[in-house]
mmCIF file of C-alpha atoms in Angstrom:
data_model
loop_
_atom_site.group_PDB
_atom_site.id
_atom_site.type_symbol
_atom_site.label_atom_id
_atom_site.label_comp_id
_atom_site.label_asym_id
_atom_site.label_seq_id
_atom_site.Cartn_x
_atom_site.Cartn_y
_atom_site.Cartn_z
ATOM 1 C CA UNK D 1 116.972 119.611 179.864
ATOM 2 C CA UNK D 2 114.247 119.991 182.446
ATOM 3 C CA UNK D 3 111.509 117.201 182.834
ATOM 4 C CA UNK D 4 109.153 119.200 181.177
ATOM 5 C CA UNK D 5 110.909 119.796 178.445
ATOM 6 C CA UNK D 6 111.987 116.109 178.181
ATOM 7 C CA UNK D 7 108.330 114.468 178.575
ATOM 8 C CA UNK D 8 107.138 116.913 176.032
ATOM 9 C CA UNK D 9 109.653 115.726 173.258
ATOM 10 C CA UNK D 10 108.595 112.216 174.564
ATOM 11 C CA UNK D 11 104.997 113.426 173.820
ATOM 12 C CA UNK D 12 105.789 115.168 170.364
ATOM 13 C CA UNK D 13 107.885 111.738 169.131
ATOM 14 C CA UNK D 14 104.697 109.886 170.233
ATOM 15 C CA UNK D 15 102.810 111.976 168.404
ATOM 16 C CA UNK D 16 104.356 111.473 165.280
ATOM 17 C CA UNK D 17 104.907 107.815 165.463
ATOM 18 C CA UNK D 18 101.034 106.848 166.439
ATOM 19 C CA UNK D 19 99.595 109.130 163.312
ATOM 20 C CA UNK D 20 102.320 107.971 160.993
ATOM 21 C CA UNK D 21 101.488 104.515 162.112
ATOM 22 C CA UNK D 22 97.894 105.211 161.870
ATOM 23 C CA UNK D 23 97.925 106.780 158.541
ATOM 24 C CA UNK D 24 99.857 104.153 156.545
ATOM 25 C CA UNK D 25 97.739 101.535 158.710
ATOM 26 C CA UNK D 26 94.501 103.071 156.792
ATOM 27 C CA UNK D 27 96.355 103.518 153.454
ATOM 28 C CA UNK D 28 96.959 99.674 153.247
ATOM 29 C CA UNK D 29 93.620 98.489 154.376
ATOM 30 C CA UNK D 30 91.815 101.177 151.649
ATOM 31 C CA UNK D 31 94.165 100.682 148.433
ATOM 32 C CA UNK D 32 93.505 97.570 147.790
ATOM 33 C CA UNK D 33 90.006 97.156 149.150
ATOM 34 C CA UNK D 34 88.744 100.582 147.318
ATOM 35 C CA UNK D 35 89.213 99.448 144.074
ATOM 36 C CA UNK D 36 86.937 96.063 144.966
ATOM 37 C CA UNK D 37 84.843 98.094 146.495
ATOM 38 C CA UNK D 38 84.238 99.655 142.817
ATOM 39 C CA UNK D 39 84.292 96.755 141.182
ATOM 40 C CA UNK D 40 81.849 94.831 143.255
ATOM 41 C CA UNK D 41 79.105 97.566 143.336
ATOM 42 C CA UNK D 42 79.269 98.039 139.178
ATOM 43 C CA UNK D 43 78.554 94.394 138.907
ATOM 44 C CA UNK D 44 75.438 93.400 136.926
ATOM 45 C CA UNK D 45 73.687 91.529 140.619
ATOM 46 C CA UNK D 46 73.838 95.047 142.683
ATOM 47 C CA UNK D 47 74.072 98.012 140.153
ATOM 48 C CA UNK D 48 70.725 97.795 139.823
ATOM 49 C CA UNK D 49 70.115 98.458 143.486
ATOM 50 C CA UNK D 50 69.484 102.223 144.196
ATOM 51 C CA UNK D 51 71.328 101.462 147.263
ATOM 52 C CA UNK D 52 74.200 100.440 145.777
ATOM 53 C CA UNK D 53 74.843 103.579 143.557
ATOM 54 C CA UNK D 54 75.213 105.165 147.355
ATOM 55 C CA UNK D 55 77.974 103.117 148.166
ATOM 56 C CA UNK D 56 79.853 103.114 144.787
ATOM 57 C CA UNK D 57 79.758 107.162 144.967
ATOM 58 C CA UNK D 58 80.798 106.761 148.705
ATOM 59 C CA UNK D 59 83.685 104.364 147.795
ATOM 60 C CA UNK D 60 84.993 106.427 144.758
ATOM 61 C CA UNK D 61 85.452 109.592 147.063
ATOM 62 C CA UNK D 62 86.843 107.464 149.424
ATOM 63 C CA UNK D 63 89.556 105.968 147.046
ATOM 64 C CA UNK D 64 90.201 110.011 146.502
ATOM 65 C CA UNK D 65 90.785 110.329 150.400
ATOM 66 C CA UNK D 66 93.022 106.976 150.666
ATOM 67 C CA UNK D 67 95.016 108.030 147.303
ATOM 68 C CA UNK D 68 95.563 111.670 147.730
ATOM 69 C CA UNK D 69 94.834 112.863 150.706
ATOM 70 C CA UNK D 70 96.668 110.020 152.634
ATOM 71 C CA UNK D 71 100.068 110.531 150.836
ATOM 72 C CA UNK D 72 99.819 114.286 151.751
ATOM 73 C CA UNK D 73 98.733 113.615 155.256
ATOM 74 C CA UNK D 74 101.699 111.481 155.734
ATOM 75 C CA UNK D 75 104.372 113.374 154.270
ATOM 76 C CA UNK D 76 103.134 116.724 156.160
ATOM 77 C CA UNK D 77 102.594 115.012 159.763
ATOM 78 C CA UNK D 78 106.208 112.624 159.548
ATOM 79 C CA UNK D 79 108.582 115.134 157.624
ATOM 80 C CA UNK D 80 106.745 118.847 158.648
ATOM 81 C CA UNK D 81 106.641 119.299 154.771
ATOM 82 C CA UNK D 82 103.452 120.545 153.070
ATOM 83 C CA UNK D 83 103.270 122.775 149.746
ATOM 84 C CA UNK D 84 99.946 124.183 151.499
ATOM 85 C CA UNK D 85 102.445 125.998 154.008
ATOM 86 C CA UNK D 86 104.390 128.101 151.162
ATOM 87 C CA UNK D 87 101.844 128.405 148.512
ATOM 88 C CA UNK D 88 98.651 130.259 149.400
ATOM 89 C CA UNK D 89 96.228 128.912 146.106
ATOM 90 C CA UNK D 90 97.710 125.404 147.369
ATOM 91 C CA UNK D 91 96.574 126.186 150.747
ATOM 92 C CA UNK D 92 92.800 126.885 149.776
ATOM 93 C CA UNK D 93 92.438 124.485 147.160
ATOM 94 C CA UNK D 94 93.741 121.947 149.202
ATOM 95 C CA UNK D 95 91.853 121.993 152.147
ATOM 96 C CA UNK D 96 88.636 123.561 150.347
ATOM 97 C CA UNK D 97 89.105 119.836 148.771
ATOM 98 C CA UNK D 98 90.045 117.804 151.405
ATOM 99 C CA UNK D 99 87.088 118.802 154.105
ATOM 100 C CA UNK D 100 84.228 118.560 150.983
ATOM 101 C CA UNK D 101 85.656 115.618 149.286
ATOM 102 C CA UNK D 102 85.153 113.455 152.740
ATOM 103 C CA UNK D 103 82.219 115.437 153.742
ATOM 104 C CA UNK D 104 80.620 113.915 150.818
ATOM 105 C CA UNK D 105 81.824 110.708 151.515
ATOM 106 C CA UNK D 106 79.666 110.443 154.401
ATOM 107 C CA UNK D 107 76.604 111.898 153.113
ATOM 108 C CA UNK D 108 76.359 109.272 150.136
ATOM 109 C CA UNK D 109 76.276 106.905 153.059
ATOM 110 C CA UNK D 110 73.033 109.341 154.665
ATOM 111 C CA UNK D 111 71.389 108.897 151.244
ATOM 112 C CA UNK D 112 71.935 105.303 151.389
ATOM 113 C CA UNK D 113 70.097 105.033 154.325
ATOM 114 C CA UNK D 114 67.120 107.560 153.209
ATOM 115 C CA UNK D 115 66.875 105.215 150.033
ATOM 116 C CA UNK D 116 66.439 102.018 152.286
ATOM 117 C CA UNK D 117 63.513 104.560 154.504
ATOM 118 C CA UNK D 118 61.926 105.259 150.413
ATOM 119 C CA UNK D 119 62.085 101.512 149.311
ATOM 120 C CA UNK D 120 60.548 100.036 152.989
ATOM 121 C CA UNK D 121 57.635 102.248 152.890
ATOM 122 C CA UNK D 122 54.417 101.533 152.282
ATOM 123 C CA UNK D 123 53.493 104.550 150.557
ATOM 124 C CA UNK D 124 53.657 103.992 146.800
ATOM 125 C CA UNK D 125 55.106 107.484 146.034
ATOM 126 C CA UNK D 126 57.783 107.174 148.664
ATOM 127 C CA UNK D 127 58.646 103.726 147.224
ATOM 128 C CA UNK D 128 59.176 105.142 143.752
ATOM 129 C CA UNK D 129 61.477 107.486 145.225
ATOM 130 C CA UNK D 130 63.890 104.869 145.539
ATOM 131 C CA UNK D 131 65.661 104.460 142.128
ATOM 132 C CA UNK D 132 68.685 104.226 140.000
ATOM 133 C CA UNK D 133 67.095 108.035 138.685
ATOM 134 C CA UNK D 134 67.090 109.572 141.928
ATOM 135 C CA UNK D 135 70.126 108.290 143.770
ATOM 136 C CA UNK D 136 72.291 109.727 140.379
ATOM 137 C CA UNK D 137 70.369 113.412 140.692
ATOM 138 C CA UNK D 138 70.875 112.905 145.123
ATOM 139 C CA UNK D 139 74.750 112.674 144.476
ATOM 140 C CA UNK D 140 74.887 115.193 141.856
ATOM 141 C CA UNK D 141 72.848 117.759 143.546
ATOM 142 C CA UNK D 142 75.150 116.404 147.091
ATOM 143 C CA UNK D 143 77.996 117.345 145.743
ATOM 144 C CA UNK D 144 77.122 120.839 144.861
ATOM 145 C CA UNK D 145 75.777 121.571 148.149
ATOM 146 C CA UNK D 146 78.447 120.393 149.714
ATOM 147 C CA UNK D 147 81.022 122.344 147.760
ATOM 148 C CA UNK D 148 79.197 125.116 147.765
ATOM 149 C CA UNK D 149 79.024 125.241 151.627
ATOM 150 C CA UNK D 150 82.936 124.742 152.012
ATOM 151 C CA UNK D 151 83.797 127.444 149.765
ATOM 152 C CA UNK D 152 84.093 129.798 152.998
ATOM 153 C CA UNK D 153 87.574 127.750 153.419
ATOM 154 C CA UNK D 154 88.976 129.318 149.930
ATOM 155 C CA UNK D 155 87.596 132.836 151.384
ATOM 156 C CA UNK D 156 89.292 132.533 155.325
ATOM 157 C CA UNK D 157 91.920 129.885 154.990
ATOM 158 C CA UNK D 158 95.704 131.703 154.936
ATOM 159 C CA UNK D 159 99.380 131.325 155.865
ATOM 160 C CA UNK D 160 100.087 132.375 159.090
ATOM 161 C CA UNK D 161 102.942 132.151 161.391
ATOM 162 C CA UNK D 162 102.137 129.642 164.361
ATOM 163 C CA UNK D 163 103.315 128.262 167.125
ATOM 164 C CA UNK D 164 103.825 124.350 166.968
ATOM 165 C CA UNK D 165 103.983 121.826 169.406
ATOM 166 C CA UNK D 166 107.924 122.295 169.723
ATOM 167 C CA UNK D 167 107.196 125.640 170.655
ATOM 168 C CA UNK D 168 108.540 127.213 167.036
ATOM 169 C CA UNK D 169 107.275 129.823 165.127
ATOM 170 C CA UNK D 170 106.504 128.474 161.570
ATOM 171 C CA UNK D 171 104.189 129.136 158.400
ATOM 172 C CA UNK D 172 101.184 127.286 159.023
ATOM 173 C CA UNK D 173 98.081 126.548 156.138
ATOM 174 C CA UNK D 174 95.290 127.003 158.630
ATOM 175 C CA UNK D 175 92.231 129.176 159.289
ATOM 176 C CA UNK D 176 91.865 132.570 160.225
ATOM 177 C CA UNK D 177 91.700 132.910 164.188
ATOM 178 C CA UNK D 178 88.995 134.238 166.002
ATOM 179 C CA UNK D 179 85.331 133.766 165.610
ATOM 180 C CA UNK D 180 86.050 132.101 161.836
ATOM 181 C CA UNK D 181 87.823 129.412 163.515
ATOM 182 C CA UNK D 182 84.842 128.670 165.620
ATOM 183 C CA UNK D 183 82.682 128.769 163.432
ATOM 184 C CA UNK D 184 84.920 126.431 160.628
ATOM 185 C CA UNK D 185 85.006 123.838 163.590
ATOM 186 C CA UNK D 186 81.280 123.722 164.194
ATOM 187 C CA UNK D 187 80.275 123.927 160.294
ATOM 188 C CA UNK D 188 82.582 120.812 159.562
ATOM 189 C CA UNK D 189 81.493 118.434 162.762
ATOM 190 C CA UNK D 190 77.586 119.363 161.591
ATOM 191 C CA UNK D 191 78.433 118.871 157.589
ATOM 192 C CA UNK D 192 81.063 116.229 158.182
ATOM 193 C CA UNK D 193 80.330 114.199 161.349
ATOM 194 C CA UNK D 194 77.054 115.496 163.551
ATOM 195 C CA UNK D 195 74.736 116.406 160.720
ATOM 196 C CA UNK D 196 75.123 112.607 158.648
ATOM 197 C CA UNK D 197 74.330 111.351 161.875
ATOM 198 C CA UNK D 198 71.689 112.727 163.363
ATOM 199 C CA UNK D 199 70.029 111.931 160.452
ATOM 200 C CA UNK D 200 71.333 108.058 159.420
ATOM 201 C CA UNK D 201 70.054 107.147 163.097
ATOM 202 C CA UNK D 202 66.502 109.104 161.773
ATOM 203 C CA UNK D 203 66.369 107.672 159.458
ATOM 204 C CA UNK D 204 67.722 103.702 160.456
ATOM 205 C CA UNK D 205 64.344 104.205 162.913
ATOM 206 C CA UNK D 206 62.016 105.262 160.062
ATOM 207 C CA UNK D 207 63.386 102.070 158.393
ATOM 208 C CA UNK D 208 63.088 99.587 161.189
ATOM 209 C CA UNK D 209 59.091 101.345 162.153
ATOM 210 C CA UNK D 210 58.645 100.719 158.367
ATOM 211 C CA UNK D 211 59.693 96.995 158.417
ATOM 212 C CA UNK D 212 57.876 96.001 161.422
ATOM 213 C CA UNK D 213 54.508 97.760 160.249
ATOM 214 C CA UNK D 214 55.206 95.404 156.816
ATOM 215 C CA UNK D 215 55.892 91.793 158.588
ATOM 216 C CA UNK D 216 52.352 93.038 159.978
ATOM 217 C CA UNK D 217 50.780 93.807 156.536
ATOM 218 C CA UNK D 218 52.302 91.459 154.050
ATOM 219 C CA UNK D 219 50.960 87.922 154.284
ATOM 220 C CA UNK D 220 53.118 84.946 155.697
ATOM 221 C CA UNK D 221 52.965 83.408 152.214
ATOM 222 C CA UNK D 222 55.956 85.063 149.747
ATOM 223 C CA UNK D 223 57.030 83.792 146.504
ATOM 224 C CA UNK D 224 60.711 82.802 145.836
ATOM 225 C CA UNK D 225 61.334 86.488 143.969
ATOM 226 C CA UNK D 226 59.979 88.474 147.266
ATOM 227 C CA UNK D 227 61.863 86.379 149.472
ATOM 228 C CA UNK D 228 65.251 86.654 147.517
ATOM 229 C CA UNK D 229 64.304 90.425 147.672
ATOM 230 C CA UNK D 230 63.935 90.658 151.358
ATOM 231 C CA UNK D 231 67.139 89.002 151.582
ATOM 232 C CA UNK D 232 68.940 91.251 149.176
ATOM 233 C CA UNK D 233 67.251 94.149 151.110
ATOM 234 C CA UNK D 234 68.713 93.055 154.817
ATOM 235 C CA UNK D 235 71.550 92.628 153.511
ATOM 236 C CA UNK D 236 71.843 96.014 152.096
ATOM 237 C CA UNK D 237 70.808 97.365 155.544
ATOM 238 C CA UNK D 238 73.218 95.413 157.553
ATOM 239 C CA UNK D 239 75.936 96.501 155.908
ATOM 240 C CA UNK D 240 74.731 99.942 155.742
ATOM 241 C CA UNK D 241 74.263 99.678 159.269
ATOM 242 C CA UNK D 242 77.968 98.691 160.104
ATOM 243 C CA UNK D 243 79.481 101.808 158.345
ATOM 244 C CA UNK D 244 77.103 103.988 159.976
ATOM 245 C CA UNK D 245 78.606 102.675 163.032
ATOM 246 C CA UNK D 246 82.128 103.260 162.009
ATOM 247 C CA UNK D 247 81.494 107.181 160.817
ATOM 248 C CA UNK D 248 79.694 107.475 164.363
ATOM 249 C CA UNK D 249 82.697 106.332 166.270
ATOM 250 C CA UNK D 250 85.484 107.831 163.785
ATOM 251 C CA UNK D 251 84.148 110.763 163.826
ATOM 252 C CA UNK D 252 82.546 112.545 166.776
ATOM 253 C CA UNK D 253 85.453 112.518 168.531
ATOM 254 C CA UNK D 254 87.505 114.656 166.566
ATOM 255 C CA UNK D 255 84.802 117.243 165.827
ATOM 256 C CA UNK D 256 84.913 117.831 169.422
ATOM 257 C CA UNK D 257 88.454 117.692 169.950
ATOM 258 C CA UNK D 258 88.403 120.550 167.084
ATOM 259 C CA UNK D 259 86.052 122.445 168.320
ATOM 260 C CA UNK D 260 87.810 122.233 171.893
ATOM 261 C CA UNK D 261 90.981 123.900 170.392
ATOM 262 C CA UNK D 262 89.114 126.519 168.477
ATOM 263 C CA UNK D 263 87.444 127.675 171.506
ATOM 264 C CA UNK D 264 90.635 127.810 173.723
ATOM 265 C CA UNK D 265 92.541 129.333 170.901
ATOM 266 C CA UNK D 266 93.280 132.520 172.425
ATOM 267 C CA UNK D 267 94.454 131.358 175.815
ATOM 268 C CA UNK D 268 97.693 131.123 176.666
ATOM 269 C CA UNK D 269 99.750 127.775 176.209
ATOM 270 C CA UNK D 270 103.105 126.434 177.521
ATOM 271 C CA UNK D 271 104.622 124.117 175.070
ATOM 272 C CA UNK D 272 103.153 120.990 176.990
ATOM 273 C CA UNK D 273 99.808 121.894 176.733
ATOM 274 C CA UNK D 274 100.095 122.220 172.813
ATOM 275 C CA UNK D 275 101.869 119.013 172.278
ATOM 276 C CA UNK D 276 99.263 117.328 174.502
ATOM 277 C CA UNK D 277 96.500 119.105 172.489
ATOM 278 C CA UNK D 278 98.945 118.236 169.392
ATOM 279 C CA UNK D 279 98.995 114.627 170.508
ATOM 280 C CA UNK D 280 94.941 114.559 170.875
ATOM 281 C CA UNK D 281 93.187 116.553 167.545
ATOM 282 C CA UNK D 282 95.946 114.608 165.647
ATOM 283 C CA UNK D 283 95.556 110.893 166.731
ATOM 284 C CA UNK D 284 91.579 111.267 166.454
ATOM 285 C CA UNK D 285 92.096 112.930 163.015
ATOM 286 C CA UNK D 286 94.106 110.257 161.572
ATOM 287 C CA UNK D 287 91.405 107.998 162.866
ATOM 288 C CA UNK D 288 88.583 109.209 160.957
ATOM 289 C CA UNK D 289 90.315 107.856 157.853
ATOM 290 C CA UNK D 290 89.123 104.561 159.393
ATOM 291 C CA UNK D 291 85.451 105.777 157.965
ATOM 292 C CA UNK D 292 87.094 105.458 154.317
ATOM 293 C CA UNK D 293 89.296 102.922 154.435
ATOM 294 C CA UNK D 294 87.470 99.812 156.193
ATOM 295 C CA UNK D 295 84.227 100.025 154.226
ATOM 296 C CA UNK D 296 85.144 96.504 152.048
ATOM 297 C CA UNK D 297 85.824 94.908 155.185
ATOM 298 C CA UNK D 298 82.885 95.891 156.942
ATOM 299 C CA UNK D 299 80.383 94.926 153.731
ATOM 300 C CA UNK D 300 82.717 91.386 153.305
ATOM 301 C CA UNK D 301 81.723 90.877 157.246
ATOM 302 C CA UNK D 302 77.812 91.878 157.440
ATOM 303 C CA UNK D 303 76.730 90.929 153.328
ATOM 304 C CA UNK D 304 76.622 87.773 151.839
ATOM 305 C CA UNK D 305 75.405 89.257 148.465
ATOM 306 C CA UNK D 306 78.862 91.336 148.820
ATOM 307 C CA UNK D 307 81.061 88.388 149.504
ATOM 308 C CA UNK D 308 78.960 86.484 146.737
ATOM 309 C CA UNK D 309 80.158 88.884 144.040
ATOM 310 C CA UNK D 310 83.532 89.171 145.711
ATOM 311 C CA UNK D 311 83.992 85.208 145.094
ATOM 312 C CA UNK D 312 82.930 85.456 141.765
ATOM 313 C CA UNK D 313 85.450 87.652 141.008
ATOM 314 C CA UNK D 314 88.374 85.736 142.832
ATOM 315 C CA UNK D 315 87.175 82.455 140.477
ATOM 316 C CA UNK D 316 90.209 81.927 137.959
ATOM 317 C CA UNK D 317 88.335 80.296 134.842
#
């Protein structure tokens, strides 16, 4: 066996070790933690945030994505085993699902962060905006959109024989090459990763501009109420704030990674390249489960509303 040859089994063995790893690394922090998640957020104290009905629909997609997306992730990138690969309806209604499912995910978190732009204003009609009324019609009407703008996947996604990292011919569940496969790169980093956050970091700067023009408007003097409110408020935001962070840096780099393979698609590739390409989109893929799965921890770490509730649950009485 040549050295080539050798360093790209090393490579391939790598590869599925560190996304295995990976994988079951974000199933265990997001099983558990989900379901709190859920819990916490239907609780009496922050259900009747608008805020909060953003991050309950964020965490119930989520416990979709750790649940049954995970398990399928695992079992097709350890064993090579996927019923997406043999059945063609399983192949578009599995990835038509998969993409818009998380691509929702993230843009329940974008709402969350236009509802805390609504309730800092100081216009009156922007403040009424933010409400129990119109976060439930945001996610409904989200969700649509959404699925309506992934349905190109159950048009262009097929079975095709491709060549894999080992350098084997196999039936692959995958898009359609050529300019489709360009074009499904791009439309998933701006729906799933670029698009969410151009506009959280929009709209996390409308929301500062909107706090510092109120320290300057409302008098020194607050009442208990306003100043539990406040508190209730930053709290939201700092949390909100972390798991922008975490979609930001889960993310962007697969998008690009993605959209680096779709454009070199048609160039020719020795079976190193493609295990080092393997190696890359599949690592940084597994990593943007990350954005679903470490959501309790971040909100137990940044608000102490959050871990509140969360010790009022853990009470034995």
């Amino acid at each position: 066996m040549s050295s080539t040859s050798l360093f790209t089994d090393q490579i391939n063995t790598a590869t599925t070790t560190i996304v295995f790893c990976v994988l079951v690394i974000n199933f265990l922090l997001g099983s558990i933690s989900l379901v709190l998640n859920i819990i916490i957020f239907t609780r009496p104290t922050l259900r009747r945030q608008p805020c909060a009905i953003y991050f309950l629909t964020s965490s119930c997609l989520s416990l979709f994505v750790i649940y049954v997306i995970l398990p399928v992730r695992i079992v097709s990138n350890s064993f090579n085993e996927d019923l997406a690969n043999y059945y063609l309806f399983v192949c578009k209604t599995e990835f038509f699902l998969f993409f818009s499912v998380r691509a929702t995910s993230c843009w329940a978190i974008l709402f969350a962060c236009i509802d805390r732009y609504f309730h800092s204003s100081s216009n009156v009609n922007l403040r009424r905006l933010s409400s129990i009324k119109t976060a439930k019609i945001a996610m409904i009407l989200t969700s649509l959109i959404i699925s309506l703008s992934y349905t190109h996947m159950i048009v262009y996604y097929t079975i095709k024989q491709t060549v894999n990292q080992y350098g084997t011919i196999r039936a692959v569940c995958t898009d359609q090459n050529g300019n489709y496969a360009t074009f499904s790169a791009f439309w998933h980093m701006i729906l799933y990763s670029l698009g969410p956050t151009i506009f959280m970091f929009l709209f996390g700067y409308l929301t500062l501009r909107n706090l510092r023009q109120g320290r300057r408007l409302v008098p020194a003097i607050r009442t208990e109420n306003q100043r539990n409110i406040r508190r209730t408020d930053n709290q939201l935001s700092r949390m909100l704030a972390s798991q922008v962070f975490v979609i930001v840096i889960a993310t962007l780099p697969f998008s690009f990674c993605r959209i680096y393979v779709s454009l070199t698609e048609n160039i020719p590739k020795d079976t190193l390249r493609l295990a080092q390409e393997n190696l890359a989109i599949k690592t940084l893929g597994a990593m943007t489960y990350f954005t679903h799965s470490t959501t309790f921890y971040l909100y137990t770490l940044t608000g102490t509303l959050f871990r509140r509730e969360l010790a009022k649950i853990c009470q034995f009485k």
